[in-house]
Amino acid sequence: MARAAGVSIGGVRMQRARMLGAAVVSLCSASISVAGAQANVVRTQPVQLLFETVVPETPGGSGTAVRQLSQHRYLVAGYVAPAGQSTDGLLVWVDSGGSVVRQRRFGGDGNDYLWDAHELSDGGIVAIGSTTTGTRGDADVWMLRLDSAGSTLWERRFGTRDDERAWAMTLLRDGGFLLLGQSGARDHEDAFVVRTDAAGGEVWTKRIGGPGSDRALAMSVTPRGIAAAGMSTGSATSVVTPWAFELNLDGTLLWEQRYASLSGSTGQGIAPAVGGFLLTGYGTSPIDSVNQRLFVRLSASGAMVQASRIPTSGESRAMMSVPTPTGGHVALGAVSGERGWDVQLTGLSEAVAPTWQAMIPRAGDERGVHMIATPDGGWILTGNSTAAGAPAGAVLIIKWRR
């Protein structure tokens, strides 16, 4: 179901695009720097919703990645999890106004998820995730290649006797792909990186991690390869800390950093920033037992330059960030309040100071998971929603602009 200005589709009344000025709630008055005591005033600013779509027939589902397609369309990867049934991977094609053009489920009798997808030069799609279909219960990395009509051309699996899952993917100049995920059991996991050729054939695989559990959840392309971020329990303690590393395209580890001073926090996203990277996540602190948004500025070699937590009255989580033309970032996440969870947006300066924030309030729970900037100056995000007659949850897509 798509909401847009003055539009009615299929008998469903669509609300007008609205400025959220009065409805956007200020969630905090300051961000506390982990590295120092300086506080930064956060301004509440309105955002305009261009469309809001709760995808029908996606029970228990969530969008996990959104990508720009040709002809002003968008692609959302995700999954559906109907009660009492196995989980299926999902792809949703959406037009420029937020209407669903096509959606397709993928999977078998196991639990199957899609976490990322990209359009290729021939109009086809490559998607990655994880599957337990046809296994003994352990998960394998799962890769799908579709043609421009959405039909499956081939599938590939990568894995061992452990659980392997892929969370993110990037396209390589030689036509191949680089997949990032995890491998291992619950008490010991490593980052799992797979490079393939254009046909999905394995070029190399690499596990990265220590004696504890290390999960890499997101990646950013660098001039030398990829930088990845996630969480680590290290070897001496079970307390989680943010974790990041850089890998070149031959699989050589260039650097690896665990941020012990930020114990109790996790890394969820990583994006290029001036002089290095911005790591995005959430966690607790010695003075606050509730999860709060965390933003960490890293040097080009992964050293922590500056970190900021932004306290709120409830729990808040930052899942990822997108660079802006001015050198700053816009972060996507969610915040809990009296009504439940709402999508939350945070503007950050080049120095990782929060400059503005907004919340998209609705009845029910809505969480933002992934977001990109669009060529027309807007932003599009995906996640999940329990609003709009979807109490079990459904895939959410929102396009907005400031």
CSV table of C-alpha atoms in Angstrom, one decimal:
chain,number,residue,atom,x,y,z
A,1,MET,CA,0.0,0.0,0.0
A,2,ALA,CA,1.5,3.3,-1.1
A,3,ARG,CA,0.6,6.6,0.4
A,4,ALA,CA,1.1,9.7,-1.9
A,5,ALA,CA,-0.5,13.1,-2.4
A,6,GLY,CA,-4.1,12.8,-3.6
A,7,VAL,CA,-3.8,9.3,-5.0
A,8,SER,CA,-6.2,6.3,-4.5
A,9,ILE,CA,-5.1,2.9,-5.6
A,10,GLY,CA,-7.2,-0.3,-5.5
A,11,GLY,CA,-9.9,1.4,-3.4
A,12,VAL,CA,-7.4,2.1,-0.6
A,13,ARG,CA,-7.5,5.7,0.5
A,14,MET,CA,-4.0,7.3,0.2
A,15,GLN,CA,-3.0,10.1,2.5
A,16,ARG,CA,-1.3,13.2,1.1
A,17,ALA,CA,2.4,13.7,1.3
A,18,ARG,CA,2.9,15.6,4.5
A,19,MET,CA,5.4,17.8,6.1
A,20,LEU,CA,6.3,16.3,9.5
A,21,GLY,CA,7.2,19.6,11.1
A,22,ALA,CA,4.9,19.5,14.1
A,23,ALA,CA,4.8,15.8,14.1
A,24,VAL,CA,8.5,15.3,14.2
A,25,VAL,CA,9.4,14.9,17.8
A,26,SER,CA,12.7,16.2,19.3
A,27,LEU,CA,14.3,13.1,20.9
A,28,CYS,CA,17.3,14.7,22.6
A,29,SER,CA,19.0,18.0,23.3
A,30,ALA,CA,22.6,16.9,23.2
A,31,SER,CA,25.0,14.2,22.0
A,32,ILE,CA,27.7,13.2,24.5
A,33,SER,CA,31.1,12.7,23.0
A,34,VAL,CA,32.8,9.5,24.1
A,35,ALA,CA,36.2,11.1,23.5
A,36,GLY,CA,35.4,14.3,25.4
A,37,ALA,CA,32.8,16.3,27.2
A,38,GLN,CA,31.6,18.6,24.5
A,39,ALA,CA,27.9,18.5,23.9
A,40,ASN,CA,26.2,19.3,20.5
A,41,VAL,CA,22.8,20.8,20.2
A,42,VAL,CA,20.5,18.8,17.9
A,43,ARG,CA,17.9,20.6,15.8
A,44,THR,CA,14.6,19.0,14.9
A,45,GLN,CA,13.8,19.5,11.2
A,46,PRO,CA,10.8,18.5,9.1
A,47,VAL,CA,11.0,15.9,6.3
A,48,GLN,CA,8.5,15.4,3.5
A,49,LEU,CA,7.2,12.0,2.7
A,50,LEU,CA,7.0,11.5,-1.0
A,51,PHE,CA,5.5,8.0,-0.6
A,52,GLU,CA,5.1,5.3,2.0
A,53,THR,CA,4.4,1.8,1.0
A,54,VAL,CA,3.5,-1.2,3.2
A,55,VAL,CA,4.0,-4.1,0.7
A,56,PRO,CA,0.9,-6.4,0.7
A,57,GLU,CA,1.2,-10.1,1.1
A,58,THR,CA,4.5,-9.9,3.1
A,59,PRO,CA,3.5,-11.3,6.5
A,60,GLY,CA,6.2,-11.2,9.1
A,61,GLY,CA,8.5,-9.6,6.5
A,62,SER,CA,11.1,-7.0,6.4
A,63,GLY,CA,13.0,-5.1,3.7
A,64,THR,CA,16.8,-5.5,4.2
A,65,ALA,CA,18.2,-3.5,1.2
A,66,VAL,CA,17.0,-1.0,-1.3
A,67,ARG,CA,18.6,-0.2,-4.7
A,68,GLN,CA,18.1,2.3,-7.5
A,69,LEU,CA,17.1,0.6,-10.8
A,70,SER,CA,17.0,2.1,-14.3
A,71,GLN,CA,13.9,3.9,-15.5
A,72,HIS,CA,13.4,5.6,-12.1
A,73,ARG,CA,12.4,2.3,-10.3
A,74,TYR,CA,13.6,0.7,-7.1
A,75,LEU,CA,14.3,-2.8,-5.9
A,76,VAL,CA,13.9,-4.0,-2.4
A,77,ALA,CA,15.4,-7.3,-1.1
A,78,GLY,CA,14.1,-8.9,2.1
A,79,TYR,CA,12.1,-11.8,3.4
A,80,VAL,CA,8.7,-13.0,4.4
A,81,ALA,CA,8.0,-15.1,7.5
A,82,PRO,CA,4.4,-16.3,7.7
A,83,ALA,CA,3.4,-17.7,11.1
A,84,GLY,CA,3.9,-21.4,11.2
A,85,GLN,CA,5.7,-21.6,7.8
A,86,SER,CA,9.2,-21.4,6.6
A,87,THR,CA,10.8,-18.1,5.7
A,88,ASP,CA,11.2,-17.2,2.0
A,89,GLY,CA,13.5,-14.6,0.4
A,90,LEU,CA,11.8,-11.7,-1.3
A,91,LEU,CA,12.4,-9.2,-4.1
A,92,VAL,CA,10.0,-6.3,-4.7
A,93,TRP,CA,10.1,-4.0,-7.7
A,94,VAL,CA,8.6,-0.5,-7.1
A,95,ASP,CA,7.9,2.3,-9.5
A,96,SER,CA,8.8,6.0,-8.9
A,97,GLY,CA,5.5,6.6,-7.1
A,98,GLY,CA,5.9,3.8,-4.6
A,99,SER,CA,3.5,1.3,-6.3
A,100,VAL,CA,4.5,-2.3,-6.3
A,101,VAL,CA,5.2,-3.4,-9.9
A,102,ARG,CA,6.2,-7.0,-9.2
A,103,GLN,CA,7.2,-9.1,-6.2
A,104,ARG,CA,8.6,-12.6,-6.1
A,105,ARG,CA,9.4,-15.1,-3.3
A,106,PHE,CA,12.4,-17.4,-3.5
A,107,GLY,CA,13.1,-20.5,-1.5
A,108,GLY,CA,12.1,-24.0,-0.6
A,109,ASP,CA,11.2,-26.0,2.5
A,110,GLY,CA,13.9,-24.4,4.6
A,111,ASN,CA,14.4,-20.9,5.9
A,112,ASP,CA,15.6,-18.7,3.1
A,113,TYR,CA,16.5,-15.0,3.4
A,114,LEU,CA,17.7,-12.3,0.9
A,115,TRP,CA,19.8,-9.5,2.4
A,116,ASP,CA,21.2,-7.6,-0.6
A,117,ALA,CA,20.7,-7.2,-4.3
A,118,HIS,CA,22.0,-5.2,-7.2
A,119,GLU,CA,21.0,-4.5,-10.8
A,120,LEU,CA,23.4,-5.6,-13.5
A,121,SER,CA,24.2,-3.9,-16.9
A,122,ASP,CA,21.8,-6.3,-18.8
A,123,GLY,CA,18.9,-5.3,-16.5
A,124,GLY,CA,19.1,-8.6,-14.5
A,125,ILE,CA,19.5,-8.9,-10.8
A,126,VAL,CA,22.0,-10.6,-8.5
A,127,ALA,CA,20.9,-11.2,-4.9
A,128,ILE,CA,22.5,-12.8,-1.9
A,129,GLY,CA,21.4,-14.1,1.5
A,130,SER,CA,21.2,-17.5,3.2
A,131,THR,CA,19.3,-20.8,2.9
A,132,THR,CA,18.7,-23.9,4.8
A,133,THR,CA,16.7,-25.6,2.0
A,134,GLY,CA,18.3,-28.9,1.2
A,135,THR,CA,20.7,-28.8,4.1
A,136,ARG,CA,20.9,-30.7,7.4
A,137,GLY,CA,19.7,-27.6,9.2
A,138,ASP,CA,22.9,-25.5,8.8
A,139,ALA,CA,22.7,-22.4,6.7
A,140,ASP,CA,24.7,-21.8,3.5
A,141,VAL,CA,25.5,-18.5,1.7
A,142,TRP,CA,22.9,-18.3,-1.1
A,143,MET,CA,23.4,-16.4,-4.4
A,144,LEU,CA,20.8,-15.9,-7.1
A,145,ARG,CA,21.1,-14.6,-10.7
A,146,LEU,CA,17.9,-13.3,-12.4
A,147,ASP,CA,17.2,-12.1,-15.9
A,148,SER,CA,15.5,-8.7,-16.6
A,149,ALA,CA,12.1,-10.4,-16.3
A,150,GLY,CA,12.8,-11.7,-12.8
A,151,SER,CA,13.3,-15.3,-13.8
A,152,THR,CA,16.0,-17.3,-12.1
A,153,LEU,CA,19.0,-18.1,-14.3
A,154,TRP,CA,21.2,-19.8,-11.7
A,155,GLU,CA,21.8,-20.3,-8.0
A,156,ARG,CA,25.0,-20.8,-6.1
A,157,ARG,CA,25.8,-21.9,-2.6
A,158,PHE,CA,28.9,-21.4,-0.5
A,159,GLY,CA,29.4,-23.0,2.9
A,160,THR,CA,31.0,-25.6,5.2
A,161,ARG,CA,29.5,-27.8,8.0
A,162,ASP,CA,29.1,-24.6,10.0
A,163,ASP,CA,26.4,-21.9,9.4
A,164,GLU,CA,27.3,-19.4,6.7
A,165,ARG,CA,25.2,-16.3,5.9
A,166,ALA,CA,25.8,-13.4,3.6
A,167,TRP,CA,24.7,-9.9,4.6
A,168,ALA,CA,26.1,-7.6,1.9
A,169,MET,CA,27.5,-7.6,-1.6
A,170,THR,CA,29.3,-5.4,-4.0
A,171,LEU,CA,29.9,-5.5,-7.8
A,172,LEU,CA,33.5,-5.8,-9.0
A,173,ARG,CA,35.0,-4.2,-12.1
A,174,ASP,CA,35.8,-7.6,-13.7
A,175,GLY,CA,32.1,-8.5,-13.6
A,176,GLY,CA,32.4,-10.6,-10.4
A,177,PHE,CA,31.1,-10.1,-6.9
A,178,LEU,CA,32.3,-9.8,-3.4
A,179,LEU,CA,30.1,-11.2,-0.6
A,180,LEU,CA,30.4,-10.4,3.1
A,181,GLY,CA,28.9,-12.5,5.9
A,182,GLN,CA,29.7,-14.8,8.7
A,183,SER,CA,30.6,-18.4,9.3
A,184,GLY,CA,30.7,-20.6,12.4
A,185,ALA,CA,28.6,-21.7,15.4
A,186,ARG,CA,26.9,-19.6,18.0
A,187,ASP,CA,29.9,-19.5,20.4
A,188,HIS,CA,32.5,-18.9,17.7
A,189,GLU,CA,31.8,-17.0,14.5
A,190,ASP,CA,34.1,-15.3,12.0
A,191,ALA,CA,33.6,-12.9,9.1
A,192,PHE,CA,33.2,-14.9,5.9
A,193,VAL,CA,34.2,-13.2,2.6
A,194,VAL,CA,33.6,-14.8,-0.8
A,195,ARG,CA,34.9,-13.5,-4.1
A,196,THR,CA,33.2,-14.9,-7.2
A,197,ASP,CA,33.5,-14.5,-11.0
A,198,ALA,CA,30.6,-13.2,-13.1
A,199,ALA,CA,29.0,-16.7,-13.3
A,200,GLY,CA,29.1,-17.1,-9.5
A,201,GLY,CA,32.1,-19.4,-9.5
A,202,GLU,CA,34.2,-19.2,-6.4
A,203,VAL,CA,37.5,-17.4,-6.8
A,204,TRP,CA,38.5,-17.4,-3.1
A,205,THR,CA,37.0,-17.5,0.4
A,206,LYS,CA,38.4,-16.1,3.6
A,207,ARG,CA,37.5,-16.2,7.3
A,208,ILE,CA,38.6,-13.3,9.5
A,209,GLY,CA,38.3,-13.3,13.3
A,210,GLY,CA,39.8,-14.2,16.6
A,211,PRO,CA,39.1,-16.8,19.3
A,212,GLY,CA,35.8,-15.2,20.2
A,213,SER,CA,32.8,-14.5,18.0
A,214,ASP,CA,33.2,-11.9,15.3
A,215,ARG,CA,30.4,-10.8,13.0
A,216,ALA,CA,30.8,-8.6,10.0
A,217,LEU,CA,27.5,-7.0,9.1
A,218,ALA,CA,28.2,-4.3,6.5
A,219,MET,CA,30.8,-3.1,4.0
A,220,SER,CA,31.9,-0.1,2.1
A,221,VAL,CA,34.0,-0.1,-1.1
A,222,THR,CA,37.4,1.5,-0.8
A,223,PRO,CA,40.2,2.2,-3.3
A,224,ARG,CA,42.0,-0.9,-2.2
A,225,GLY,CA,39.0,-3.3,-1.7
A,226,ILE,CA,36.4,-3.2,1.1
A,227,ALA,CA,36.1,-2.0,4.6
A,228,ALA,CA,33.7,-4.0,6.9
A,229,ALA,CA,32.1,-3.3,10.3
A,230,GLY,CA,30.4,-5.5,12.8
A,231,MET,CA,30.9,-6.7,16.4
A,232,SER,CA,33.4,-8.8,18.3
A,233,THR,CA,33.5,-10.5,21.7
A,234,GLY,CA,37.3,-10.8,21.4
A,235,SER,CA,39.1,-13.5,23.5
A,236,ALA,CA,39.2,-12.3,27.1
A,237,THR,CA,35.5,-11.3,27.6
A,238,SER,CA,32.1,-12.0,26.3
A,239,VAL,CA,31.3,-8.2,26.2
A,240,VAL,CA,30.6,-7.1,22.7
A,241,THR,CA,32.6,-4.3,21.1
A,242,PRO,CA,32.5,-2.7,17.6
A,243,TRP,CA,34.9,-4.2,15.1
A,244,ALA,CA,36.2,-3.1,11.7
A,245,PHE,CA,38.7,-4.3,9.1
A,246,GLU,CA,39.8,-3.6,5.5
A,247,LEU,CA,40.5,-6.3,3.0
A,248,ASN,CA,41.9,-6.0,-0.5
A,249,LEU,CA,40.5,-7.8,-3.5
A,250,ASP,CA,43.0,-10.6,-3.3
A,251,GLY,CA,41.8,-11.4,0.2
A,252,THR,CA,44.7,-9.9,2.1
A,253,LEU,CA,43.8,-8.3,5.5
A,254,LEU,CA,45.1,-4.7,5.5
A,255,TRP,CA,44.1,-3.7,9.0
A,256,GLU,CA,41.8,-4.9,11.8
A,257,GLN,CA,40.5,-2.9,14.8
A,258,ARG,CA,38.5,-3.7,17.9
A,259,TYR,CA,37.3,-0.7,19.9
A,260,ALA,CA,37.5,-1.9,23.5
A,261,SER,CA,36.7,1.6,24.9
A,262,LEU,CA,33.2,1.2,23.3
A,263,SER,CA,32.4,-2.1,25.0
A,264,GLY,CA,28.7,-2.9,25.2
A,265,SER,CA,28.2,-1.5,21.6
A,266,THR,CA,28.0,-3.0,18.2
A,267,GLY,CA,28.9,-1.8,14.7
A,268,GLN,CA,26.0,-2.0,12.2
A,269,GLY,CA,27.2,0.0,9.3
A,270,ILE,CA,30.2,1.6,7.7
A,271,ALA,CA,30.4,4.4,5.1
A,272,PRO,CA,33.2,6.4,3.5
A,273,ALA,CA,34.0,9.7,5.2
A,274,VAL,CA,36.5,12.5,4.9
A,275,GLY,CA,39.9,11.0,5.9
A,276,GLY,CA,38.5,7.5,6.6
A,277,PHE,CA,35.2,6.0,7.5
A,278,LEU,CA,32.1,6.5,9.7
A,279,LEU,CA,31.1,3.5,11.7
A,280,THR,CA,27.4,3.4,12.7
A,281,GLY,CA,25.8,1.4,15.5
A,282,TYR,CA,24.3,1.4,18.9
A,283,GLY,CA,25.0,0.2,22.5
A,284,THR,CA,25.1,0.9,26.1
A,285,SER,CA,27.7,2.8,28.2
A,286,PRO,CA,28.8,2.8,31.8
A,287,ILE,CA,26.3,5.6,32.6
A,288,ASP,CA,23.4,4.4,30.4
A,289,SER,CA,22.2,0.8,30.3
A,290,VAL,CA,19.8,1.5,27.4
A,291,ASN,CA,20.9,1.2,23.8
A,292,GLN,CA,21.6,4.5,22.2
A,293,ARG,CA,22.8,5.6,18.7
A,294,LEU,CA,26.6,5.5,18.3
A,295,PHE,CA,28.7,7.2,15.6
A,296,VAL,CA,32.4,6.6,15.3
A,297,ARG,CA,34.8,8.5,13.0
A,298,LEU,CA,37.7,6.3,11.9
A,299,SER,CA,40.9,7.1,10.2
A,300,ALA,CA,41.9,5.4,6.9
A,301,SER,CA,43.7,2.7,8.9
A,302,GLY,CA,40.7,2.2,11.2
A,303,ALA,CA,42.0,4.1,14.2
A,304,MET,CA,39.2,5.7,16.3
A,305,VAL,CA,39.3,9.5,15.8
A,306,GLN,CA,36.0,10.5,17.5
A,307,ALA,CA,32.9,8.8,18.9
A,308,SER,CA,29.5,10.2,19.8
A,309,ARG,CA,26.5,8.7,21.5
A,310,ILE,CA,23.2,10.5,21.2
A,311,PRO,CA,21.0,9.8,24.3
A,312,THR,CA,17.2,9.6,24.1
A,313,SER,CA,14.5,9.0,26.6
A,314,GLY,CA,13.9,5.6,25.1
A,315,GLU,CA,16.1,3.1,23.2
A,316,SER,CA,17.5,4.1,19.9
A,317,ARG,CA,19.5,2.3,17.2
A,318,ALA,CA,21.5,3.5,14.2
A,319,MET,CA,21.7,0.9,11.5
A,320,MET,CA,23.7,2.6,8.7
A,321,SER,CA,24.6,6.0,7.2
A,322,VAL,CA,24.8,7.5,3.7
A,323,PRO,CA,27.4,10.2,2.8
A,324,THR,CA,26.1,13.6,1.7
A,325,PRO,CA,27.7,16.0,-0.9
A,326,THR,CA,28.8,18.3,1.9
A,327,GLY,CA,31.0,15.7,3.6
A,328,GLY,CA,28.5,14.8,6.3
A,329,HIS,CA,26.1,11.8,6.6
A,330,VAL,CA,22.5,10.9,7.1
A,331,ALA,CA,22.0,8.0,9.4
A,332,LEU,CA,19.0,5.6,9.5
A,333,GLY,CA,17.7,3.8,12.5
A,334,ALA,CA,14.8,3.5,14.9
A,335,VAL,CA,13.7,4.9,18.3
A,336,SER,CA,11.3,3.5,20.9
A,337,GLY,CA,8.6,5.6,22.5
A,338,GLU,CA,5.2,5.3,24.1
A,339,ARG,CA,3.6,4.1,20.9
A,340,GLY,CA,6.4,1.6,20.0
A,341,TRP,CA,9.2,1.9,17.5
A,342,ASP,CA,9.5,4.6,14.8
A,343,VAL,CA,11.9,5.3,12.0
A,344,GLN,CA,14.5,7.8,13.0
A,345,LEU,CA,16.8,9.9,10.8
A,346,THR,CA,20.0,11.7,12.0
A,347,GLY,CA,22.0,14.3,10.1
A,348,LEU,CA,25.7,14.4,10.9
A,349,SER,CA,28.4,16.9,10.1
A,350,GLU,CA,31.9,16.0,8.7
A,351,ALA,CA,33.1,16.0,12.4
A,352,VAL,CA,30.4,13.5,13.4
A,353,ALA,CA,28.4,16.1,15.2
A,354,PRO,CA,24.6,15.6,15.0
A,355,THR,CA,23.1,18.6,13.2
A,356,TRP,CA,19.5,17.6,12.8
A,357,GLN,CA,17.1,14.7,13.5
A,358,ALA,CA,13.6,13.6,12.5
A,359,MET,CA,11.2,10.9,13.4
A,360,ILE,CA,8.5,9.4,11.2
A,361,PRO,CA,5.8,8.6,13.8
A,362,ARG,CA,3.0,6.2,13.1
A,363,ALA,CA,0.8,3.8,15.1
A,364,GLY,CA,2.4,0.4,15.5
A,365,ASP,CA,6.1,-0.4,15.1
A,366,GLU,CA,8.3,0.7,12.2
A,367,ARG,CA,12.0,0.2,11.9
A,368,GLY,CA,14.4,1.5,9.2
A,369,VAL,CA,17.0,-1.0,8.1
A,370,HIS,CA,18.6,0.3,4.8
A,371,MET,CA,18.6,3.5,2.9
A,372,ILE,CA,20.1,5.1,-0.2
A,373,ALA,CA,20.2,8.6,-1.7
A,374,THR,CA,18.3,9.0,-5.0
A,375,PRO,CA,19.4,11.0,-8.1
A,376,ASP,CA,16.4,13.4,-7.7
A,377,GLY,CA,17.7,14.7,-4.3
A,378,GLY,CA,15.5,12.4,-2.2
A,379,TRP,CA,16.1,9.4,-0.1
A,380,ILE,CA,14.5,6.0,0.0
A,381,LEU,CA,14.6,3.5,2.8
A,382,THR,CA,13.2,0.1,3.6
A,383,GLY,CA,12.5,-1.8,6.8
A,384,ASN,CA,9.5,-3.3,8.5
A,385,SER,CA,6.2,-2.2,9.8
A,386,THR,CA,3.4,-3.6,12.0
A,387,ALA,CA,1.0,-0.7,11.1
A,388,ALA,CA,-1.6,-0.4,8.3
A,389,GLY,CA,-3.4,-3.6,9.1
A,390,ALA,CA,-0.2,-5.7,9.2
A,391,PRO,CA,0.0,-6.8,12.9
A,392,ALA,CA,2.4,-9.6,12.1
A,393,GLY,CA,4.7,-7.2,10.2
A,394,ALA,CA,5.3,-6.4,6.6
A,395,VAL,CA,7.9,-4.9,4.3
A,396,LEU,CA,8.1,-1.1,4.5
A,397,ILE,CA,9.3,1.3,1.9
A,398,ILE,CA,9.5,5.1,2.4
A,399,LYS,CA,10.8,7.8,0.1
A,400,TRP,CA,11.4,11.2,1.7
A,401,ARG,CA,13.3,14.5,1.3
A,402,ARG,CA,14.2,17.4,3.5
